[in-house]
């Protein structure tokens, strides 16, 4: 089974700050035949269902603000929020879909 | 507008069974793989099961294999999860989610239905 490790588990931020969070997989998520990384990011606000932000590690879902940036390849991935807004306070999960599905434990963004 | 509406949750005793449903609308249901994903109270997300568009391919998490059965009725635009031999650790909010157009990420989620396993 592929294990997904997210760090940090929580992070206190101020509005306007640049934020980065990490997701590491126990094996490569890069499929050599199509050069795609099978990694997605989700945002879950309190009391709401998760929302897809990023797939293929760096493709932003339609309607997602361009301050959300996914990067990385192989086993190391990053979600960056270029300038955090108050509405971005949430838990962020990464998910691998290379071999079935596994989620990371999440990174919670809190207000400083 | 894509909508996924789960139903069938509730309080059930350990060892008993329960069947969840997810009614889909706003898209051609028979063209998409579908999934169940759960979230225990205060915890993270756990993928439970997947089914391909024509039911040809079905996969389960090890934690539910042999106890849960995913199925779908494309004529009724409905996804199901039959849960048997329920345990306290199955207590969670169960989400129905659609596979993306281009890959097995989850692009639309329902609002979830709560299942509580307790005596």
mmCIF file with all atom_site columns, C-alpha atoms in Angstrom:
data_model
loop_
_atom_site.group_PDB
_atom_site.id
_atom_site.type_symbol
_atom_site.label_atom_id
_atom_site.label_alt_id
_atom_site.label_comp_id
_atom_site.label_asym_id
_atom_site.label_entity_id
_atom_site.label_seq_id
_atom_site.pdbx_PDB_ins_code
_atom_site.Cartn_x
_atom_site.Cartn_y
_atom_site.Cartn_z
_atom_site.occupancy
_atom_site.B_iso_or_equiv
_atom_site.pdbx_formal_charge
_atom_site.auth_seq_id
_atom_site.auth_comp_id
_atom_site.auth_asym_id
_atom_site.auth_atom_id
_atom_site.pdbx_PDB_model_num
ATOM 1   C CA . UNK A 1 1   ? 0.000   0.000  0.000   1.00 0.00 ? 1   UNK A CA 1
ATOM 2   C CA . UNK A 1 2   ? 1.176   3.526  -0.735  1.00 0.00 ? 2   UNK A CA 1
ATOM 3   C CA . UNK A 1 3   ? 1.503   5.666  2.397   1.00 0.00 ? 3   UNK A CA 1
ATOM 4   C CA . UNK A 1 4   ? 0.988   9.419  2.131   1.00 0.00 ? 4   UNK A CA 1
ATOM 5   C CA . UNK A 1 5   ? 2.693   11.655 4.712   1.00 0.00 ? 5   UNK A CA 1
ATOM 6   C CA . UNK A 1 6   ? 1.650   15.298 5.061   1.00 0.00 ? 6   UNK A CA 1
ATOM 7   C CA . UNK A 1 7   ? 3.563   17.933 6.966   1.00 0.00 ? 7   UNK A CA 1
ATOM 8   C CA . UNK A 1 8   ? 2.996   19.989 8.969   1.00 0.00 ? 8   UNK A CA 1
ATOM 9   C CA . UNK A 1 9   ? -0.158  18.657 10.626  1.00 0.00 ? 9   UNK A CA 1
ATOM 10  C CA . UNK A 1 10  ? -1.198  22.225 11.383  1.00 0.00 ? 10  UNK A CA 1
ATOM 11  C CA . UNK A 1 11  ? 0.037   25.668 10.530  1.00 0.00 ? 11  UNK A CA 1
ATOM 12  C CA . UNK A 1 12  ? -0.913  29.116 11.868  1.00 0.00 ? 12  UNK A CA 1
ATOM 13  C CA . UNK A 1 13  ? -1.003  31.753 9.171   1.00 0.00 ? 13  UNK A CA 1
ATOM 14  C CA . UNK A 1 14  ? -1.825  35.423 8.660   1.00 0.00 ? 14  UNK A CA 1
ATOM 15  C CA . UNK A 1 15  ? -3.817  36.802 5.757   1.00 0.00 ? 15  UNK A CA 1
ATOM 16  C CA . UNK A 1 16  ? -1.576  37.679 2.838   1.00 0.00 ? 16  UNK A CA 1
ATOM 17  C CA . UNK A 1 17  ? 1.127   35.225 3.834   1.00 0.00 ? 17  UNK A CA 1
ATOM 18  C CA . UNK A 1 18  ? 2.618   32.683 1.429   1.00 0.00 ? 18  UNK A CA 1
ATOM 19  C CA . UNK A 1 19  ? 2.011   29.153 2.678   1.00 0.00 ? 19  UNK A CA 1
ATOM 20  C CA . UNK A 1 20  ? 3.530   25.849 1.645   1.00 0.00 ? 20  UNK A CA 1
ATOM 21  C CA . UNK A 1 21  ? 2.612   22.360 2.756   1.00 0.00 ? 21  UNK A CA 1
ATOM 22  C CA . UNK A 1 22  ? 4.235   19.062 1.916   1.00 0.00 ? 22  UNK A CA 1
ATOM 23  C CA . UNK A 1 23  ? 2.998   15.644 0.857   1.00 0.00 ? 23  UNK A CA 1
ATOM 24  C CA . UNK A 1 24  ? 5.363   12.701 0.474   1.00 0.00 ? 24  UNK A CA 1
ATOM 25  C CA . UNK A 1 25  ? 4.477   9.271  -0.887  1.00 0.00 ? 25  UNK A CA 1
ATOM 26  C CA . UNK A 1 26  ? 6.123   5.981  0.045   1.00 0.00 ? 26  UNK A CA 1
ATOM 27  C CA . UNK A 1 27  ? 6.624   5.182  -3.634  1.00 0.00 ? 27  UNK A CA 1
ATOM 28  C CA . UNK A 1 28  ? 6.777   7.156  -6.847  1.00 0.00 ? 28  UNK A CA 1
ATOM 29  C CA . UNK A 1 29  ? 3.482   8.449  -8.222  1.00 0.00 ? 29  UNK A CA 1
ATOM 30  C CA . UNK A 1 30  ? 5.015   9.201  -11.628 1.00 0.00 ? 30  UNK A CA 1
ATOM 31  C CA . UNK A 1 31  ? 3.748   6.919  -14.380 1.00 0.00 ? 31  UNK A CA 1
ATOM 32  C CA . UNK A 1 32  ? 6.522   6.821  -16.951 1.00 0.00 ? 32  UNK A CA 1
ATOM 33  C CA . UNK A 1 33  ? 4.324   6.041  -19.945 1.00 0.00 ? 33  UNK A CA 1
ATOM 34  C CA . UNK A 1 34  ? 2.412   9.333  -19.744 1.00 0.00 ? 34  UNK A CA 1
ATOM 35  C CA . UNK A 1 35  ? 4.784   11.329 -17.491 1.00 0.00 ? 35  UNK A CA 1
ATOM 36  C CA . UNK A 1 36  ? 1.916   12.162 -15.162 1.00 0.00 ? 36  UNK A CA 1
ATOM 37  C CA . UNK A 1 37  ? 2.001   12.241 -11.378 1.00 0.00 ? 37  UNK A CA 1
ATOM 38  C CA . UNK A 1 38  ? -1.115  10.603 -9.904  1.00 0.00 ? 38  UNK A CA 1
ATOM 39  C CA . UNK A 1 39  ? -1.557  13.097 -7.061  1.00 0.00 ? 39  UNK A CA 1
ATOM 40  C CA . UNK A 1 40  ? -4.493  15.331 -6.128  1.00 0.00 ? 40  UNK A CA 1
ATOM 41  C CA . UNK A 1 41  ? -5.127  18.004 -3.487  1.00 0.00 ? 41  UNK A CA 1
ATOM 42  C CA . UNK A 1 42  ? -8.416  18.733 -1.704  1.00 0.00 ? 42  UNK A CA 1
ATOM 43  C CA . UNK A 1 43  ? -9.654  21.482 0.582   1.00 0.00 ? 43  UNK A CA 1
ATOM 44  C CA . UNK A 1 44  ? -12.145 20.743 3.349   1.00 0.00 ? 44  UNK A CA 1
ATOM 45  C CA . UNK A 1 45  ? -13.716 23.574 5.297   1.00 0.00 ? 45  UNK A CA 1
ATOM 46  C CA . UNK A 1 46  ? -15.503 22.892 8.604   1.00 0.00 ? 46  UNK A CA 1
ATOM 47  C CA . UNK A 1 47  ? -18.846 21.196 8.098   1.00 0.00 ? 47  UNK A CA 1
ATOM 48  C CA . UNK A 1 48  ? -18.354 20.888 4.341   1.00 0.00 ? 48  UNK A CA 1
ATOM 49  C CA . UNK A 1 49  ? -17.477 18.136 1.914   1.00 0.00 ? 49  UNK A CA 1
ATOM 50  C CA . UNK A 1 50  ? -13.967 18.080 0.442   1.00 0.00 ? 50  UNK A CA 1
ATOM 51  C CA . UNK A 1 51  ? -13.400 20.121 -2.704  1.00 0.00 ? 51  UNK A CA 1
ATOM 52  C CA . UNK A 1 52  ? -10.962 19.189 -5.468  1.00 0.00 ? 52  UNK A CA 1
ATOM 53  C CA . UNK A 1 53  ? -8.268  21.821 -5.960  1.00 0.00 ? 53  UNK A CA 1
ATOM 54  C CA . UNK A 1 54  ? -5.479  20.194 -7.983  1.00 0.00 ? 54  UNK A CA 1
ATOM 55  C CA . UNK A 1 55  ? -5.037  16.959 -9.962  1.00 0.00 ? 55  UNK A CA 1
ATOM 56  C CA . UNK A 1 56  ? -2.107  15.461 -11.861 1.00 0.00 ? 56  UNK A CA 1
ATOM 57  C CA . UNK A 1 57  ? -0.041  17.193 -9.148  1.00 0.00 ? 57  UNK A CA 1
ATOM 58  C CA . UNK A 1 58  ? -0.232  20.619 -10.785 1.00 0.00 ? 58  UNK A CA 1
ATOM 59  C CA . UNK A 1 59  ? -3.436  21.002 -12.833 1.00 0.00 ? 59  UNK A CA 1
ATOM 60  C CA . UNK A 1 60  ? -5.822  23.409 -11.182 1.00 0.00 ? 60  UNK A CA 1
ATOM 61  C CA . UNK A 1 61  ? -9.487  22.371 -11.213 1.00 0.00 ? 61  UNK A CA 1
ATOM 62  C CA . UNK A 1 62  ? -11.818 24.758 -13.033 1.00 0.00 ? 62  UNK A CA 1
ATOM 63  C CA . UNK A 1 63  ? -12.831 27.664 -10.827 1.00 0.00 ? 63  UNK A CA 1
ATOM 64  C CA . UNK A 1 64  ? -10.007 27.270 -8.317  1.00 0.00 ? 64  UNK A CA 1
ATOM 65  C CA . UNK A 1 65  ? -8.195  30.569 -7.703  1.00 0.00 ? 65  UNK A CA 1
ATOM 66  C CA . UNK A 1 66  ? -4.716  30.807 -9.192  1.00 0.00 ? 66  UNK A CA 1
ATOM 67  C CA . UNK A 1 67  ? -3.190  31.443 -5.763  1.00 0.00 ? 67  UNK A CA 1
ATOM 68  C CA . UNK A 1 68  ? -3.366  27.657 -5.278  1.00 0.00 ? 68  UNK A CA 1
ATOM 69  C CA . UNK A 1 69  ? -0.325  26.064 -6.900  1.00 0.00 ? 69  UNK A CA 1
ATOM 70  C CA . UNK A 1 70  ? 0.570   22.391 -6.949  1.00 0.00 ? 70  UNK A CA 1
ATOM 71  C CA . UNK A 1 71  ? 4.088   21.227 -7.689  1.00 0.00 ? 71  UNK A CA 1
ATOM 72  C CA . UNK A 1 72  ? 6.436   18.285 -7.309  1.00 0.00 ? 72  UNK A CA 1
ATOM 73  C CA . UNK A 1 73  ? 7.070   14.928 -8.908  1.00 0.00 ? 73  UNK A CA 1
ATOM 74  C CA . UNK A 1 74  ? 7.851   11.345 -7.976  1.00 0.00 ? 74  UNK A CA 1
ATOM 75  C CA . UNK A 1 75  ? 7.479   11.132 -4.216  1.00 0.00 ? 75  UNK A CA 1
ATOM 76  C CA . UNK A 1 76  ? 7.640   14.777 -3.091  1.00 0.00 ? 76  UNK A CA 1
ATOM 77  C CA . UNK A 1 77  ? 4.807   17.228 -3.639  1.00 0.00 ? 77  UNK A CA 1
ATOM 78  C CA . UNK A 1 78  ? 3.911   20.710 -2.435  1.00 0.00 ? 78  UNK A CA 1
ATOM 79  C CA . UNK A 1 79  ? 0.744   22.782 -2.282  1.00 0.00 ? 79  UNK A CA 1
ATOM 80  C CA . UNK A 1 80  ? 1.458   26.502 -2.178  1.00 0.00 ? 80  UNK A CA 1
ATOM 81  C CA . UNK A 1 81  ? -1.038  29.259 -1.452  1.00 0.00 ? 81  UNK A CA 1
ATOM 82  C CA . UNK A 1 82  ? 0.638   32.387 -2.754  1.00 0.00 ? 82  UNK A CA 1
ATOM 83  C CA . UNK A 1 83  ? -1.300  34.835 -0.584  1.00 0.00 ? 83  UNK A CA 1
ATOM 84  C CA . UNK A 1 84  ? -3.586  33.248 2.003   1.00 0.00 ? 84  UNK A CA 1
ATOM 85  C CA . UNK A 1 85  ? -7.109  34.621 2.315   1.00 0.00 ? 85  UNK A CA 1
ATOM 86  C CA . UNK A 1 86  ? -9.405  34.190 5.314   1.00 0.00 ? 86  UNK A CA 1
ATOM 87  C CA . UNK A 1 87  ? -11.597 31.827 3.287   1.00 0.00 ? 87  UNK A CA 1
ATOM 88  C CA . UNK A 1 88  ? -8.620  29.482 2.795   1.00 0.00 ? 88  UNK A CA 1
ATOM 89  C CA . UNK A 1 89  ? -8.646  28.386 6.444   1.00 0.00 ? 89  UNK A CA 1
ATOM 90  C CA . UNK A 1 90  ? -9.378  24.691 6.098   1.00 0.00 ? 90  UNK A CA 1
ATOM 91  C CA . UNK A 1 91  ? -7.824  21.235 6.160   1.00 0.00 ? 91  UNK A CA 1
ATOM 92  C CA . UNK A 1 92  ? -5.897  20.270 3.031   1.00 0.00 ? 92  UNK A CA 1
ATOM 93  C CA . UNK A 1 93  ? -5.522  16.639 1.989   1.00 0.00 ? 93  UNK A CA 1
ATOM 94  C CA . UNK A 1 94  ? -3.339  15.052 -0.649  1.00 0.00 ? 94  UNK A CA 1
ATOM 95  C CA . UNK A 1 95  ? -4.448  11.829 -2.352  1.00 0.00 ? 95  UNK A CA 1
ATOM 96  C CA . UNK A 1 96  ? -2.616  9.342  -4.526  1.00 0.00 ? 96  UNK A CA 1
ATOM 97  C CA . UNK A 1 97  ? -4.511  7.537  -7.282  1.00 0.00 ? 97  UNK A CA 1
ATOM 98  C CA . UNK A 1 98  ? -1.548  5.666  -8.751  1.00 0.00 ? 98  UNK A CA 1
ATOM 99  C CA . UNK A 1 99  ? -2.514  2.445  -7.024  1.00 0.00 ? 99  UNK A CA 1
ATOM 100 C CA . UNK A 1 100 ? -6.066  2.466  -5.763  1.00 0.00 ? 100 UNK A CA 1
ATOM 101 C CA . UNK A 1 101 ? -6.430  5.481  -3.440  1.00 0.00 ? 101 UNK A CA 1
ATOM 102 C CA . UNK A 1 102 ? -4.803  6.776  -0.279  1.00 0.00 ? 102 UNK A CA 1
ATOM 103 C CA . UNK A 1 103 ? -5.191  10.093 1.485   1.00 0.00 ? 103 UNK A CA 1
ATOM 104 C CA . UNK A 1 104 ? -2.694  11.881 3.656   1.00 0.00 ? 104 UNK A CA 1
ATOM 105 C CA . UNK A 1 105 ? -3.695  12.797 7.219   1.00 0.00 ? 105 UNK A CA 1
ATOM 106 C CA . UNK A 1 106 ? -4.163  16.447 6.302   1.00 0.00 ? 106 UNK A CA 1
ATOM 107 C CA . UNK A 1 107 ? -2.672  19.863 7.041   1.00 0.00 ? 107 UNK A CA 1
ATOM 108 C CA . UNK A 1 108 ? -4.892  22.243 8.986   1.00 0.00 ? 108 UNK A CA 1
ATOM 109 C CA . UNK A 1 109 ? -4.490  25.940 8.283   1.00 0.00 ? 109 UNK A CA 1
ATOM 110 C CA . UNK A 1 110 ? -5.406  28.095 11.247  1.00 0.00 ? 110 UNK A CA 1
ATOM 111 C CA . UNK A 1 111 ? -5.440  31.809 11.878  1.00 0.00 ? 111 UNK A CA 1
ATOM 112 C CA . UNK A 1 112 ? -2.408  33.235 13.680  1.00 0.00 ? 112 UNK A CA 1
ATOM 113 C CA . UNK B 2 1   ? -25.299 21.108 -11.988 1.00 0.00 ? 1   UNK B CA 1
ATOM 114 C CA . UNK B 2 2   ? -23.748 17.904 -10.681 1.00 0.00 ? 2   UNK B CA 1
ATOM 115 C CA . UNK B 2 3   ? -25.468 16.655 -7.535  1.00 0.00 ? 3   UNK B CA 1
ATOM 116 C CA . UNK B 2 4   ? -24.781 13.604 -5.403  1.00 0.00 ? 4   UNK B CA 1
ATOM 117 C CA . UNK B 2 5   ? -27.253 12.944 -2.594  1.00 0.00 ? 5   UNK B CA 1
ATOM 118 C CA . UNK B 2 6   ? -26.562 10.173 -0.097  1.00 0.00 ? 6   UNK B CA 1
ATOM 119 C CA . UNK B 2 7   ? -29.187 8.482  2.049   1.00 0.00 ? 7   UNK B CA 1
ATOM 120 C CA . UNK B 2 8   ? -29.704 5.407  4.207   1.00 0.00 ? 8   UNK B CA 1
ATOM 121 C CA . UNK B 2 9   ? -27.499 6.206  7.167   1.00 0.00 ? 9   UNK B CA 1
ATOM 122 C CA . UNK B 2 10  ? -28.401 5.906  10.818  1.00 0.00 ? 10  UNK B CA 1
ATOM 123 C CA . UNK B 2 11  ? -27.704 4.152  14.093  1.00 0.00 ? 11  UNK B CA 1
ATOM 124 C CA . UNK B 2 12  ? -27.081 0.410  13.828  1.00 0.00 ? 12  UNK B CA 1
ATOM 125 C CA . UNK B 2 13  ? -25.902 -2.228 16.288  1.00 0.00 ? 13  UNK B CA 1
ATOM 126 C CA . UNK B 2 14  ? -22.543 -3.958 15.868  1.00 0.00 ? 14  UNK B CA 1
ATOM 127 C CA . UNK B 2 15  ? -22.789 -6.984 13.603  1.00 0.00 ? 15  UNK B CA 1
ATOM 128 C CA . UNK B 2 16  ? -25.848 -5.697 11.775  1.00 0.00 ? 16  UNK B CA 1
ATOM 129 C CA . UNK B 2 17  ? -26.207 -4.467 8.192   1.00 0.00 ? 17  UNK B CA 1
ATOM 130 C CA . UNK B 2 18  ? -27.043 -1.203 6.464   1.00 0.00 ? 18  UNK B CA 1
ATOM 131 C CA . UNK B 2 19  ? -27.356 -0.116 2.842   1.00 0.00 ? 19  UNK B CA 1
ATOM 132 C CA . UNK B 2 20  ? -26.419 3.357  1.655   1.00 0.00 ? 20  UNK B CA 1
ATOM 133 C CA . UNK B 2 21  ? -27.620 4.961  -1.564  1.00 0.00 ? 21  UNK B CA 1
ATOM 134 C CA . UNK B 2 22  ? -26.327 7.878  -3.608  1.00 0.00 ? 22  UNK B CA 1
ATOM 135 C CA . UNK B 2 23  ? -28.623 9.468  -6.177  1.00 0.00 ? 23  UNK B CA 1
ATOM 136 C CA . UNK B 2 24  ? -26.740 11.270 -8.936  1.00 0.00 ? 24  UNK B CA 1
ATOM 137 C CA . UNK B 2 25  ? -28.005 14.022 -11.203 1.00 0.00 ? 25  UNK B CA 1
ATOM 138 C CA . UNK B 2 26  ? -26.693 16.697 -13.541 1.00 0.00 ? 26  UNK B CA 1
ATOM 139 C CA . UNK B 2 27  ? -24.376 14.399 -15.525 1.00 0.00 ? 27  UNK B CA 1
ATOM 140 C CA . UNK B 2 28  ? -24.417 11.131 -17.465 1.00 0.00 ? 28  UNK B CA 1
ATOM 141 C CA . UNK B 2 29  ? -24.025 8.755  -14.539 1.00 0.00 ? 29  UNK B CA 1
ATOM 142 C CA . UNK B 2 30  ? -23.230 5.725  -16.706 1.00 0.00 ? 30  UNK B CA 1
ATOM 143 C CA . UNK B 2 31  ? -20.077 7.427  -18.028 1.00 0.00 ? 31  UNK B CA 1
ATOM 144 C CA . UNK B 2 32  ? -18.283 7.807  -14.701 1.00 0.00 ? 32  UNK B CA 1
ATOM 145 C CA . UNK B 2 33  ? -16.603 5.665  -12.105 1.00 0.00 ? 33  UNK B CA 1
ATOM 146 C CA . UNK B 2 34  ? -17.976 6.214  -8.606  1.00 0.00 ? 34  UNK B CA 1
ATOM 147 C CA . UNK B 2 35  ? -16.676 5.847  -5.094  1.00 0.00 ? 35  UNK B CA 1
ATOM 148 C CA . UNK B 2 36  ? -17.457 5.724  -1.402  1.00 0.00 ? 36  UNK B CA 1
ATOM 149 C CA . UNK B 2 37  ? -15.141 7.595  0.944   1.00 0.00 ? 37  UNK B CA 1
ATOM 150 C CA . UNK B 2 38  ? -15.613 7.903  4.694   1.00 0.00 ? 38  UNK B CA 1
ATOM 151 C CA . UNK B 2 39  ? -14.526 10.198 7.483   1.00 0.00 ? 39  UNK B CA 1
ATOM 152 C CA . UNK B 2 40  ? -14.685 9.168  11.129  1.00 0.00 ? 40  UNK B CA 1
ATOM 153 C CA . UNK B 2 41  ? -15.645 11.972 13.527  1.00 0.00 ? 41  UNK B CA 1
ATOM 154 C CA . UNK B 2 42  ? -12.755 14.423 13.828  1.00 0.00 ? 42  UNK B CA 1
ATOM 155 C CA . UNK B 2 43  ? -10.523 12.293 11.583  1.00 0.00 ? 43  UNK B CA 1
ATOM 156 C CA . UNK B 2 44  ? -9.221  12.311 8.026   1.00 0.00 ? 44  UNK B CA 1
ATOM 157 C CA . UNK B 2 45  ? -10.515 10.836 4.807   1.00 0.00 ? 45  UNK B CA 1
ATOM 158 C CA . UNK B 2 46  ? -10.463 7.110  4.067   1.00 0.00 ? 46  UNK B CA 1
ATOM 159 C CA . UNK B 2 47  ? -11.271 5.688  0.640   1.00 0.00 ? 47  UNK B CA 1
ATOM 160 C CA . UNK B 2 48  ? -13.682 2.748  0.975   1.00 0.00 ? 48  UNK B CA 1
ATOM 161 C CA . UNK B 2 49  ? -14.591 1.397  -2.470  1.00 0.00 ? 49  UNK B CA 1
ATOM 162 C CA . UNK B 2 50  ? -14.660 2.171  -6.192  1.00 0.00 ? 50  UNK B CA 1
ATOM 163 C CA . UNK B 2 51  ? -16.747 0.907  -9.093  1.00 0.00 ? 51  UNK B CA 1
ATOM 164 C CA . UNK B 2 52  ? -16.167 1.552  -12.784 1.00 0.00 ? 52  UNK B CA 1
ATOM 165 C CA . UNK B 2 53  ? -18.830 3.011  -15.068 1.00 0.00 ? 53  UNK B CA 1
ATOM 166 C CA . UNK B 2 54  ? -20.108 -0.387 -16.244 1.00 0.00 ? 54  UNK B CA 1
ATOM 167 C CA . UNK B 2 55  ? -19.399 -2.210 -12.955 1.00 0.00 ? 55  UNK B CA 1
ATOM 168 C CA . UNK B 2 56  ? -16.630 -4.197 -14.637 1.00 0.00 ? 56  UNK B CA 1
ATOM 169 C CA . UNK B 2 57  ? -13.995 -3.143 -12.123 1.00 0.00 ? 57  UNK B CA 1
ATOM 170 C CA . UNK B 2 58  ? -14.609 -3.021 -8.378  1.00 0.00 ? 58  UNK B CA 1
ATOM 171 C CA . UNK B 2 59  ? -12.049 -2.337 -5.659  1.00 0.00 ? 59  UNK B CA 1
ATOM 172 C CA . UNK B 2 60  ? -12.194 -2.200 -1.881  1.00 0.00 ? 60  UNK B CA 1
ATOM 173 C CA . UNK B 2 61  ? -10.037 -0.964 0.961   1.00 0.00 ? 61  UNK B CA 1
ATOM 174 C CA . UNK B 2 62  ? -8.622  -3.835 3.035   1.00 0.00 ? 62  UNK B CA 1
ATOM 175 C CA . UNK B 2 63  ? -10.550 -2.553 6.066   1.00 0.00 ? 63  UNK B CA 1
ATOM 176 C CA . UNK B 2 64  ? -13.914 -3.332 4.458   1.00 0.00 ? 64  UNK B CA 1
ATOM 177 C CA . UNK B 2 65  ? -13.107 -6.133 2.008   1.00 0.00 ? 65  UNK B CA 1
ATOM 178 C CA . UNK B 2 66  ? -15.441 -9.086 2.498   1.00 0.00 ? 66  UNK B CA 1
ATOM 179 C CA . UNK B 2 67  ? -17.939 -7.014 4.517   1.00 0.00 ? 67  UNK B CA 1
ATOM 180 C CA . UNK B 2 68  ? -18.969 -4.176 2.167   1.00 0.00 ? 68  UNK B CA 1
ATOM 181 C CA . UNK B 2 69  ? -20.306 -4.417 -1.386  1.00 0.00 ? 69  UNK B CA 1
ATOM 182 C CA . UNK B 2 70  ? -20.390 -1.503 -3.821  1.00 0.00 ? 70  UNK B CA 1
ATOM 183 C CA . UNK B 2 71  ? -22.847 -1.614 -6.709  1.00 0.00 ? 71  UNK B CA 1
ATOM 184 C CA . UNK B 2 72  ? -24.666 0.697  -9.078  1.00 0.00 ? 72  UNK B CA 1
ATOM 185 C CA . UNK B 2 73  ? -27.847 0.886  -11.131 1.00 0.00 ? 73  UNK B CA 1
ATOM 186 C CA . UNK B 2 74  ? -27.168 3.068  -14.160 1.00 0.00 ? 74  UNK B CA 1
ATOM 187 C CA . UNK B 2 75  ? -30.861 3.074  -15.114 1.00 0.00 ? 75  UNK B CA 1
ATOM 188 C CA . UNK B 2 76  ? -31.671 4.640  -11.756 1.00 0.00 ? 76  UNK B CA 1
ATOM 189 C CA . UNK B 2 77  ? -28.574 6.893  -11.568 1.00 0.00 ? 77  UNK B CA 1
ATOM 190 C CA . UNK B 2 78  ? -27.857 5.398  -8.175  1.00 0.00 ? 78  UNK B CA 1
ATOM 191 C CA . UNK B 2 79  ? -24.775 4.115  -6.382  1.00 0.00 ? 79  UNK B CA 1
ATOM 192 C CA . UNK B 2 80  ? -25.054 1.736  -3.436  1.00 0.00 ? 80  UNK B CA 1
ATOM 193 C CA . UNK B 2 81  ? -22.966 0.503  -0.536  1.00 0.00 ? 81  UNK B CA 1
ATOM 194 C CA . UNK B 2 82  ? -24.174 -2.624 1.231   1.00 0.00 ? 82  UNK B CA 1
ATOM 195 C CA . UNK B 2 83  ? -22.475 -2.835 4.615   1.00 0.00 ? 83  UNK B CA 1
ATOM 196 C CA . UNK B 2 84  ? -22.575 -6.034 6.674   1.00 0.00 ? 84  UNK B CA 1
ATOM 197 C CA . UNK B 2 85  ? -20.933 -7.183 9.927   1.00 0.00 ? 85  UNK B CA 1
ATOM 198 C CA . UNK B 2 86  ? -20.660 -3.561 10.976  1.00 0.00 ? 86  UNK B CA 1
ATOM 199 C CA . UNK B 2 87  ? -18.116 -2.624 13.648  1.00 0.00 ? 87  UNK B CA 1
ATOM 200 C CA . UNK B 2 88  ? -17.743 0.423  15.864  1.00 0.00 ? 88  UNK B CA 1
ATOM 201 C CA . UNK B 2 89  ? -14.774 1.499  13.751  1.00 0.00 ? 89  UNK B CA 1
ATOM 202 C CA . UNK B 2 90  ? -17.102 1.814  10.740  1.00 0.00 ? 90  UNK B CA 1
ATOM 203 C CA . UNK B 2 91  ? -18.733 4.812  12.431  1.00 0.00 ? 91  UNK B CA 1
ATOM 204 C CA . UNK B 2 92  ? -18.196 7.688  10.024  1.00 0.00 ? 92  UNK B CA 1
ATOM 205 C CA . UNK B 2 93  ? -19.657 10.173 7.588   1.00 0.00 ? 93  UNK B CA 1
ATOM 206 C CA . UNK B 2 94  ? -19.877 8.339  4.269   1.00 0.00 ? 94  UNK B CA 1
ATOM 207 C CA . UNK B 2 95  ? -19.403 10.380 1.100   1.00 0.00 ? 95  UNK B CA 1
ATOM 208 C CA . UNK B 2 96  ? -20.299 9.419  -2.416  1.00 0.00 ? 96  UNK B CA 1
ATOM 209 C CA . UNK B 2 97  ? -17.803 10.869 -4.917  1.00 0.00 ? 97  UNK B CA 1
ATOM 210 C CA . UNK B 2 98  ? -17.384 10.862 -8.674  1.00 0.00 ? 98  UNK B CA 1
ATOM 211 C CA . UNK B 2 99  ? -14.169 10.019 -10.496 1.00 0.00 ? 99  UNK B CA 1
ATOM 212 C CA . UNK B 2 100 ? -12.777 12.834 -12.617 1.00 0.00 ? 100 UNK B CA 1
ATOM 213 C CA . UNK B 2 101 ? -13.076 12.953 -16.405 1.00 0.00 ? 101 UNK B CA 1
ATOM 214 C CA . UNK B 2 102 ? -9.348  12.417 -16.870 1.00 0.00 ? 102 UNK B CA 1
ATOM 215 C CA . UNK B 2 103 ? -8.333  10.306 -13.904 1.00 0.00 ? 103 UNK B CA 1
ATOM 216 C CA . UNK B 2 104 ? -9.270  8.587  -10.675 1.00 0.00 ? 104 UNK B CA 1
ATOM 217 C CA . UNK B 2 105 ? -9.267  11.692 -8.499  1.00 0.00 ? 105 UNK B CA 1
ATOM 218 C CA . UNK B 2 106 ? -12.609 12.774 -7.032  1.00 0.00 ? 106 UNK B CA 1
ATOM 219 C CA . UNK B 2 107 ? -14.105 15.828 -8.693  1.00 0.00 ? 107 UNK B CA 1
ATOM 220 C CA . UNK B 2 108 ? -17.562 15.949 -7.093  1.00 0.00 ? 108 UNK B CA 1
ATOM 221 C CA . UNK B 2 109 ? -18.618 14.891 -3.615  1.00 0.00 ? 109 UNK B CA 1
ATOM 222 C CA . UNK B 2 110 ? -21.985 14.509 -1.927  1.00 0.00 ? 110 UNK B CA 1
ATOM 223 C CA . UNK B 2 111 ? -22.782 16.083 1.419   1.00 0.00 ? 111 UNK B CA 1
ATOM 224 C CA . UNK B 2 112 ? -22.304 12.768 3.222   1.00 0.00 ? 112 UNK B CA 1
ATOM 225 C CA . UNK B 2 113 ? -24.500 10.472 5.302   1.00 0.00 ? 113 UNK B CA 1
ATOM 226 C CA . UNK B 2 114 ? -23.719 9.517  8.890   1.00 0.00 ? 114 UNK B CA 1
ATOM 227 C CA . UNK B 2 115 ? -23.429 5.897  9.974   1.00 0.00 ? 115 UNK B CA 1
ATOM 228 C CA . UNK B 2 116 ? -23.129 5.210  13.702  1.00 0.00 ? 116 UNK B CA 1
ATOM 229 C CA . UNK B 2 117 ? -22.379 1.681  14.871  1.00 0.00 ? 117 UNK B CA 1
ATOM 230 C CA . UNK B 2 118 ? -23.160 1.321  18.556  1.00 0.00 ? 118 UNK B CA 1
ATOM 231 C CA . UNK B 2 119 ? -25.079 -0.894 20.930  1.00 0.00 ? 119 UNK B CA 1
#
